[in-house]
mmCIF file of C-alpha atoms in Angstrom:
data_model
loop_
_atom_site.group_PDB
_atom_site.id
_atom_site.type_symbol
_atom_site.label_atom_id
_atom_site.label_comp_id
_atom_site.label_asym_id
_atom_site.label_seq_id
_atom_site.Cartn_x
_atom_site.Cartn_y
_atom_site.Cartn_z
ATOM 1 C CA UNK A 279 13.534 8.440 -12.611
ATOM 2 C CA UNK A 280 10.466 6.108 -11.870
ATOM 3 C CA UNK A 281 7.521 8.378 -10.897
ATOM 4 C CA UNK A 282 3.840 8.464 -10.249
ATOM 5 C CA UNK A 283 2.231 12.216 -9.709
ATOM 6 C CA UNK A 284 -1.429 11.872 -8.418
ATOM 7 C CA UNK A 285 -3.712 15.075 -8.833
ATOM 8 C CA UNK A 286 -7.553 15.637 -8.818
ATOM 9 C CA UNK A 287 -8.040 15.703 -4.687
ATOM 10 C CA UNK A 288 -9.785 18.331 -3.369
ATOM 11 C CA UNK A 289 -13.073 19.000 -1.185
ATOM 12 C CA UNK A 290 -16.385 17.779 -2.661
ATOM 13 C CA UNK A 291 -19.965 17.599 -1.020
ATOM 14 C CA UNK A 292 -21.482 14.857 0.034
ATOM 15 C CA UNK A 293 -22.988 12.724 -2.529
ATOM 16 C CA UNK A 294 -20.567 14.409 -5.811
ATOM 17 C CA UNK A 295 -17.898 13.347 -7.633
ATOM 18 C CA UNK A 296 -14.271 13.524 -8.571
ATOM 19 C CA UNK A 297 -11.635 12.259 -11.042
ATOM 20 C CA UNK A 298 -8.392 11.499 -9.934
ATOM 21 C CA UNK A 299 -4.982 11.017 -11.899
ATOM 22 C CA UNK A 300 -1.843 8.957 -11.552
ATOM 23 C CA UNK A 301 0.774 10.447 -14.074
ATOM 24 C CA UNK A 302 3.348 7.813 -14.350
ATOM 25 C CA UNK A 303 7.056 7.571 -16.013
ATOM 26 C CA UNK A 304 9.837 6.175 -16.269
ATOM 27 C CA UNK A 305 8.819 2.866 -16.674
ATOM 28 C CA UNK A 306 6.915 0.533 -19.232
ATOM 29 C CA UNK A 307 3.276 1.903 -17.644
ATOM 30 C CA UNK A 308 1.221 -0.761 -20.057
ATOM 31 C CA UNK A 309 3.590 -3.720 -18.317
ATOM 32 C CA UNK A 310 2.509 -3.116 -14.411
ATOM 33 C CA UNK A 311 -0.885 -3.836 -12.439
ATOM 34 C CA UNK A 312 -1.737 -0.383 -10.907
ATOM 35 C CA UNK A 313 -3.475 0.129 -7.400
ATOM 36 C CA UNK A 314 -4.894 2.613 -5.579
ATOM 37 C CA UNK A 315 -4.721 2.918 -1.593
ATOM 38 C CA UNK A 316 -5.906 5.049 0.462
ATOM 39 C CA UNK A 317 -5.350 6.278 4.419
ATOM 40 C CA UNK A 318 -8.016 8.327 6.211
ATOM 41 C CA UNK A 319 -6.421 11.050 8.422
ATOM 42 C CA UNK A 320 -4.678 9.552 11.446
ATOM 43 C CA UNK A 321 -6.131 6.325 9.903
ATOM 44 C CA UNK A 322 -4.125 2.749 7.962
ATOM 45 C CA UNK A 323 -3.790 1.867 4.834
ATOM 46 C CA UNK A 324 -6.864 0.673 2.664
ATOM 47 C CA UNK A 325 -6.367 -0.773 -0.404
ATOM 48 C CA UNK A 326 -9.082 0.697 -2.818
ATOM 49 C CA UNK A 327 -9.018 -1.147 -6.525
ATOM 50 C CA UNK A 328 -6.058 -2.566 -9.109
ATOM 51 C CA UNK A 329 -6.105 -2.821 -12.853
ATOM 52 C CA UNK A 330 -4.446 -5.319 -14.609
ATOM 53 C CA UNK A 331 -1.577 -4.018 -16.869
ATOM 54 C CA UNK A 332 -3.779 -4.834 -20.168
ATOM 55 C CA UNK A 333 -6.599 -2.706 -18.984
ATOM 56 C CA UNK A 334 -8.461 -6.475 -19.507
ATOM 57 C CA UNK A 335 -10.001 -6.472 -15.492
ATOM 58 C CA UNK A 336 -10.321 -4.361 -12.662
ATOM 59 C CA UNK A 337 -11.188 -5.364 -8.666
ATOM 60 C CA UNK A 338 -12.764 -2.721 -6.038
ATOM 61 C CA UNK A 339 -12.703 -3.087 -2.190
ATOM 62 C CA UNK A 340 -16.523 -3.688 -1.073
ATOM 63 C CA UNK A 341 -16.804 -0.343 0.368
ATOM 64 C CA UNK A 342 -16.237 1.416 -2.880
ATOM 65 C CA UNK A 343 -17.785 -1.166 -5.194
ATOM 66 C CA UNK A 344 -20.055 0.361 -7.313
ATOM 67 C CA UNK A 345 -19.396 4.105 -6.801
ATOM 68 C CA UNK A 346 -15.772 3.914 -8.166
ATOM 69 C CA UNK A 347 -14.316 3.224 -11.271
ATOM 70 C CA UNK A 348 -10.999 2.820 -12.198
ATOM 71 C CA UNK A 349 -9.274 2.790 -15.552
ATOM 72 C CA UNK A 350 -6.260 3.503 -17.465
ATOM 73 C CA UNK A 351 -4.824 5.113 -20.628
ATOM 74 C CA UNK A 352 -1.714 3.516 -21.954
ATOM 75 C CA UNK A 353 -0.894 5.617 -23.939
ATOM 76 C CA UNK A 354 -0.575 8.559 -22.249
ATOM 77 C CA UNK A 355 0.617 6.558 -19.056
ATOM 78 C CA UNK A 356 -1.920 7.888 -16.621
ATOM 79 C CA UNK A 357 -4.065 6.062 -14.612
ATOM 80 C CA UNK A 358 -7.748 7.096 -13.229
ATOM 81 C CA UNK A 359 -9.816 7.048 -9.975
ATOM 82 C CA UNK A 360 -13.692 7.469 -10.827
ATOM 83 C CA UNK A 361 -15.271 8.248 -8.067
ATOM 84 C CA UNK A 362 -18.991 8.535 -7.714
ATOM 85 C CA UNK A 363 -21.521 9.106 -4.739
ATOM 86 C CA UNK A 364 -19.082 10.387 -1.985
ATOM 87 C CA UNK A 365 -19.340 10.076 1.559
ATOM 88 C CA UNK A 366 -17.606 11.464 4.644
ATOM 89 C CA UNK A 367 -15.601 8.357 4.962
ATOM 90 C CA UNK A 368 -14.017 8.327 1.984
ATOM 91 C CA UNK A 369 -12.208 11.415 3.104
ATOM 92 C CA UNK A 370 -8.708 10.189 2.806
ATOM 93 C CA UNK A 371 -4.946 10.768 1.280
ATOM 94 C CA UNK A 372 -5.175 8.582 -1.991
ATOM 95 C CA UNK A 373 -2.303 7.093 -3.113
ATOM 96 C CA UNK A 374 -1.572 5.237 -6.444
ATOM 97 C CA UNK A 375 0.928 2.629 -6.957
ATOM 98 C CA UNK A 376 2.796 0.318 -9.085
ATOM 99 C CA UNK A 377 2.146 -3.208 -8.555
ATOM 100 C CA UNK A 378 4.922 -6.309 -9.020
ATOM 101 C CA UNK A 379 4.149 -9.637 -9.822
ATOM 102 C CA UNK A 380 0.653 -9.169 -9.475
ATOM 103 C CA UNK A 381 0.146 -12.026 -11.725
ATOM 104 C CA UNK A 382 1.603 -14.495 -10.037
ATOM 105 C CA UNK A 383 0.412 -13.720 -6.298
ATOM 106 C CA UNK A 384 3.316 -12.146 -4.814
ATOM 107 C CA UNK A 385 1.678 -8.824 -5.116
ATOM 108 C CA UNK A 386 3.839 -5.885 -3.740
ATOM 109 C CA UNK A 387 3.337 -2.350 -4.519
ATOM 110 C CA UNK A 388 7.682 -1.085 -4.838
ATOM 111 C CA UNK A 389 6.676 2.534 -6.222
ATOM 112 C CA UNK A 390 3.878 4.718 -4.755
ATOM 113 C CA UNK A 391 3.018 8.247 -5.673
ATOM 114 C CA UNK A 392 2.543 11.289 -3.350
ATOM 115 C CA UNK A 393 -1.144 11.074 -2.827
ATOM 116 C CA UNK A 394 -3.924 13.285 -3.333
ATOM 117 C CA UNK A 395 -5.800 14.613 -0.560
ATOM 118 C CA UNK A 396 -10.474 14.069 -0.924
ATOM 119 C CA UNK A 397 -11.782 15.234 1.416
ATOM 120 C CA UNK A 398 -16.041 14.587 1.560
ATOM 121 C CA UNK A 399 -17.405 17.159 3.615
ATOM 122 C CA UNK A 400 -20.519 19.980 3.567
ATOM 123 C CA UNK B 179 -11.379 -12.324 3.338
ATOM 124 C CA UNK B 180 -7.793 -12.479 5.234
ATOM 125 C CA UNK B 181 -7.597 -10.137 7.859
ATOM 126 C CA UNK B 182 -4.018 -9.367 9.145
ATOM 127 C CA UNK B 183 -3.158 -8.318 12.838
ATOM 128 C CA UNK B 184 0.162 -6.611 13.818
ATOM 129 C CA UNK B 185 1.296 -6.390 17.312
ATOM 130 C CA UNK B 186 2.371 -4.419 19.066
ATOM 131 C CA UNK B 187 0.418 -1.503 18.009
ATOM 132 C CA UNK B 188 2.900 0.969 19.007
ATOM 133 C CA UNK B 189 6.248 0.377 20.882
ATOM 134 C CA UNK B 190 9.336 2.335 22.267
ATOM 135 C CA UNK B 191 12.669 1.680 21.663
ATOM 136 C CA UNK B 192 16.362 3.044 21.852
ATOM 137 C CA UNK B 193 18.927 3.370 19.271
ATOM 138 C CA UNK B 194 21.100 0.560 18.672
ATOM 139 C CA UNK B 195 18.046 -2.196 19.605
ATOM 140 C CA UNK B 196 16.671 -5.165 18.634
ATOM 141 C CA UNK B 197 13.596 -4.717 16.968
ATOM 142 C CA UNK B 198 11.097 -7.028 16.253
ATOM 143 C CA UNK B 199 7.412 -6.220 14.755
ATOM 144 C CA UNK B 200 4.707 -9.476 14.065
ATOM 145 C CA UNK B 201 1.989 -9.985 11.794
ATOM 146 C CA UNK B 202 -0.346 -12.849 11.848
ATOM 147 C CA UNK B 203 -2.838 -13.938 9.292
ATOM 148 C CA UNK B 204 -5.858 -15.352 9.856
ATOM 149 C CA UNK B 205 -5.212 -18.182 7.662
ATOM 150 C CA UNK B 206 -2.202 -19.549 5.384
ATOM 151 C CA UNK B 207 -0.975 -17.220 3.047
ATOM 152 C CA UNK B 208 2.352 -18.732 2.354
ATOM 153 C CA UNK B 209 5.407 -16.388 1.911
ATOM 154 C CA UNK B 210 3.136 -13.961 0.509
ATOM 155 C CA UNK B 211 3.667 -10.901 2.817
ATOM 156 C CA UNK B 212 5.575 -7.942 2.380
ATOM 157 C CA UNK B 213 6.058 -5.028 4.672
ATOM 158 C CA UNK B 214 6.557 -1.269 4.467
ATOM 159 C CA UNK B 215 7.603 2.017 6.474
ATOM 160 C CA UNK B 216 5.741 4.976 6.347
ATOM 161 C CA UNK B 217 6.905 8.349 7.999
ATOM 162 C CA UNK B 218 4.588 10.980 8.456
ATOM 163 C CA UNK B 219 3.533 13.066 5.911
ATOM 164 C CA UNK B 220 5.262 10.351 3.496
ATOM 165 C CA UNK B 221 3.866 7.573 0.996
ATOM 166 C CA UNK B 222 4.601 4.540 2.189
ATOM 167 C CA UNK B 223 7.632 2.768 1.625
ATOM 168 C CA UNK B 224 8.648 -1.123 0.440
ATOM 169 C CA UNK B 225 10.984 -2.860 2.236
ATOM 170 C CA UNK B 226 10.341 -6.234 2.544
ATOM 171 C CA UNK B 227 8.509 -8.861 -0.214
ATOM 172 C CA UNK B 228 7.555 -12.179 -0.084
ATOM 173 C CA UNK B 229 8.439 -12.480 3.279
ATOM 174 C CA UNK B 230 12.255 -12.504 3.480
ATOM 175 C CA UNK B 231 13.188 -10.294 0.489
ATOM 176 C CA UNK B 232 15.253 -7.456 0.860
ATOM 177 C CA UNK B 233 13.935 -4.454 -1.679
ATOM 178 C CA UNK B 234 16.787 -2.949 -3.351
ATOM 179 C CA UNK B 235 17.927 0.269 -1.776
ATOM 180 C CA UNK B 236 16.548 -1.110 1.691
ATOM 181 C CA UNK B 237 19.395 -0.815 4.531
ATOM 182 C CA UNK B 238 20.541 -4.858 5.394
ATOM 183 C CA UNK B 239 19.861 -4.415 9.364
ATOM 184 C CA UNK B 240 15.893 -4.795 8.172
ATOM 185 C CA UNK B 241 14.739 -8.318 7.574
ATOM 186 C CA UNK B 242 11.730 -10.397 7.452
ATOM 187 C CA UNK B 243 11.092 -14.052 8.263
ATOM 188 C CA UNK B 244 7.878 -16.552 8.920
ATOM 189 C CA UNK B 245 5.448 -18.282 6.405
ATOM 190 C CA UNK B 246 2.020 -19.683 6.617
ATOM 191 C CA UNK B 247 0.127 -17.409 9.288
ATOM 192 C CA UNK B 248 2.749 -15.825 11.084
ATOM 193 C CA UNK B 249 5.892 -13.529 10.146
ATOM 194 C CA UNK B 250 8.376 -11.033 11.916
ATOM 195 C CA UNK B 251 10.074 -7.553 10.515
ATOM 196 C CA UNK B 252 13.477 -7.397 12.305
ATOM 197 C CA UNK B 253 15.571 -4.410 12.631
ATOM 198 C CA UNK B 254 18.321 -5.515 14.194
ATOM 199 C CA UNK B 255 20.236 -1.876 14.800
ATOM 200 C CA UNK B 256 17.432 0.700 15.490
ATOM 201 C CA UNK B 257 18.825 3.797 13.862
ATOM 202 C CA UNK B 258 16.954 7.805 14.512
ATOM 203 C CA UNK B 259 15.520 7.578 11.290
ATOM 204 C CA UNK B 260 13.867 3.754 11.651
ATOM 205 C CA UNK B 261 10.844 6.451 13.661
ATOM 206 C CA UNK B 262 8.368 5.297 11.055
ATOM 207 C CA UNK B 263 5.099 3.129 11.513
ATOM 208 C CA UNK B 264 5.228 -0.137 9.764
ATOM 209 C CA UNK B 265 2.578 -2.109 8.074
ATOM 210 C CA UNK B 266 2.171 -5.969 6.541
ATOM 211 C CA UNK B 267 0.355 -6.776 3.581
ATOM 212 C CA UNK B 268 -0.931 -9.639 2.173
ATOM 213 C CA UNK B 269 -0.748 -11.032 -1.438
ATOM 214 C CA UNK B 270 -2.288 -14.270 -1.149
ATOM 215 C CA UNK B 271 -6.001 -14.592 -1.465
ATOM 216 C CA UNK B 272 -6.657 -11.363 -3.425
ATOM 217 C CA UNK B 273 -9.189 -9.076 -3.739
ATOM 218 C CA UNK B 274 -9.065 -7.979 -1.726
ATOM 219 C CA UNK B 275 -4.932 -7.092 -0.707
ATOM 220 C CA UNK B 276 -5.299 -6.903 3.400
ATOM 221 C CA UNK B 277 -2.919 -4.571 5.147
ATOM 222 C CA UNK B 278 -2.332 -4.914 9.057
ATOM 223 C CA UNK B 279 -3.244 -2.204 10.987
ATOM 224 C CA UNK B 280 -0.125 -0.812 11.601
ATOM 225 C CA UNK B 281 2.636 -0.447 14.307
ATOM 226 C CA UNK B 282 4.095 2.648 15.282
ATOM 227 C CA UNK B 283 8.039 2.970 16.586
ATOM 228 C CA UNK B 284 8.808 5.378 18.109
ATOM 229 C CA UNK B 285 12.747 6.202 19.426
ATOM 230 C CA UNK B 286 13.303 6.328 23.136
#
């Protein structure tokens, strides 16, 4: 069964940090472009950053360029969400997700994990 | 940056309708548009890429049509469990991938 199992949300201060995970499987992992999205409560989607399946480049949505980092780990088939300097509006569900031919423009994201709930907040 | 715009925002409808959802973005972005269904509590769902492409596992009464700036979701036999809100994305001109900002159908 494909799969992707996000953990690391939780409830962080303003201004700290948190790691999140994207456990994947059942699927080559090192032959995708990965994504991250995100929804604030009651809120639309927002797509956050992608890797490239190589680990060669990564993109970030203005609003998080800078304080988030995003990376990946072939091997183990997990992907990461660095994320640095919190604020209140980045409380959101964040969702990973397996992008298809991301290389060739027709971008879609066909398998999407759970999410993880951050929520920012004193 | 694109910027995609859904109408209606929300609409009503009863089983057994004609559906029809639009996105328009604010330039050309070719076929490049896909569309999903999220239920509540749910990750969102693919059912529609590059426009007119059926995702596997996606019941055929859902379809998609339109290129350049504007493109339609059909459902052409609402069914109970279509209650979902529904979003386009764009592919295009990335970074960054634009979503719309949703519609939400609810069943009369």
């Amino acid at each position: 069964e494909v799969l992707l199992v996000e953990s690391g949300g939780g409830l962080v201060q303003p201004g700290g940090s948190l790691r999140l995970s994207c456990a994947a499987s059942g699927f080559t992992f090192s032959s995708y472009w990965m994504h991250w999205v995100r929804q604030a409560p009651g809120k639309g989607l927002v797509w956050v950053s992608h890797i490239k399946s190589d680990d060669s480049s990564t993109s970030y949505a203005d609003s998080v360029q800078g304080r988030f980092t995003m990376s990946r780990d072939n091997a183990k088939n997990t992907l990461y969400l660095q994320m640095n300097s919190l604020r209140a509006e980045d409380t959101a569900v964040y969702y990973c997700a397996r992008g298809r031919y991301c290389d060739s423009g027709s971008c879609h994201f066909d398998i999407w994990g759970q999410g993880t709930m951050v929520t920012v907040s004193s | 940056d694109i910027q995609m715009t859904q109408s209606p925002s929300s609409l009503s409808a009863s089983v057994g309708d004609r559906v029809t959802i639009t996105c328009r973005a604010s330039q050309s972005i070719s076929n490049f548009l896909n569309w999903y269904q999220q239920k509540p509590g749910k990750a969102p769902k693919l059912l529609i890429y590059a426009a007119f492409s059926l995702q596997s596992g996606v019941p055929s009464r859902f379809s998609g049509s339109g290129s350049g700036t504007d493109f339609t979701l059909t459902i052409s036999s609402l069914q109970p469990e279509d209650c979902a809100t529904y979003y386009c994305q764009q592919s295009y001109s990335t970074p960054p991938i634009a979503f719309g900002q949703g519609t939400r159908l609810e069943i009369k």
